[in-house]
């Protein structure tokens, strides 16, 4: 595997999930594979899970890991070509990415969208330039439009917990006080569409996800109807795609509650974390046995390990 930017970089999702489960069963089976290899993690935005799980995954494969937090530790970067750099930016992405390529065998990048300019966000300028100018394999640690490592861990968690051959999986919008990207739901839809599940997306009107991710995925505007008989409920907030980056509503009507979960078929509650308690989901759900959010977060290690193993083998 030369890069991991979306589900389109994976030929067989089920095989990759199976490999992730093998890593979970035997974390150090390939501890020499990454010996004398270096993974660089570049964060343009905050992270807990992605940062630590990727470090763990790389270390389990014997790699050394170096981390750059661009906000605090690095020079302000310029992305436009032909610019006279007499303003705040001290370094161009062409040199910065090239230098990362000198230091790292594999590069992970987290770069969120602006949520102001949809066309610019969809160009994926940050991660795209690092792919272009580093000359190294690149792993998305969440880009402007996708979070594939999260989605792979989500697939793995559903695979571990499924009780029926083809579970009903509901992706539900939930309220949040801040405007959040569409990356997690976009990606979740993309990966679920390659999985053996019946996916339903539920959200208030105005929160439609981009058609290129949704394709013919069913949308149910009645959250209660969507929850009926669900085996998995995946909650996530996202800002409007149509009125790009806007918050159209933030009332508690769409919060996931124990009463709503009672309509599911012993449904498991999923969320990528971090989650705002009693805004996105109430304590009664999050603290109940139906919540699998910690298992999901734990699986970030093994799913990332499966990806990095394939990338190391392709070096
Ligand atoms: N789920 C997730 O990506 O968490 P972090 O933002 O903490 O990395």
GROMACS .gro file of C-alpha atoms and ligand atoms in nm, residues 43 46-51 110 112 141-142 147 150 184 272-274 300, ligand 1:
model
   26
   43UNK     CA    1  -0.044   1.767   1.324
   46UNK     CA    2  -0.529   1.879   1.803
   47UNK     CA    3  -0.557   1.505   1.867
   48UNK     CA    4  -0.558   1.253   2.149
   49UNK     CA    5  -0.654   0.918   1.996
   50UNK     CA    6  -0.502   0.952   1.651
   51UNK     CA    7  -0.170   1.076   1.788
  110UNK     CA    8  -0.376   1.569   1.014
  112UNK     CA    9  -0.880   1.983   0.915
  141UNK     CA   10  -0.466   1.120   1.018
  142UNK     CA   11  -0.787   1.306   0.919
  147UNK     CA   12  -1.093   1.022   0.844
  150UNK     CA   13  -1.121   0.614   1.225
  184UNK     CA   14  -1.591   1.148   1.003
  272UNK     CA   15  -1.534   0.844   1.743
  273UNK     CA   16  -1.461   1.066   2.049
  274UNK     CA   17  -1.408   1.324   2.182
  300UNK     CA   18  -0.751   0.255   1.650
  316LIG     N1   19  -1.133   1.011   1.698
  316LIG     C1   20  -1.024   1.089   1.682
  316LIG     O1   21  -0.970   1.107   1.572
  316LIG     O2   22  -0.978   1.140   1.799
  316LIG     P1   23  -0.866   1.253   1.809
  316LIG     O3   24  -0.921   1.376   1.740
  316LIG     O4   25  -0.843   1.275   1.956
  316LIG     O5   26  -0.743   1.205   1.740
   0.00000   0.00000   0.00000
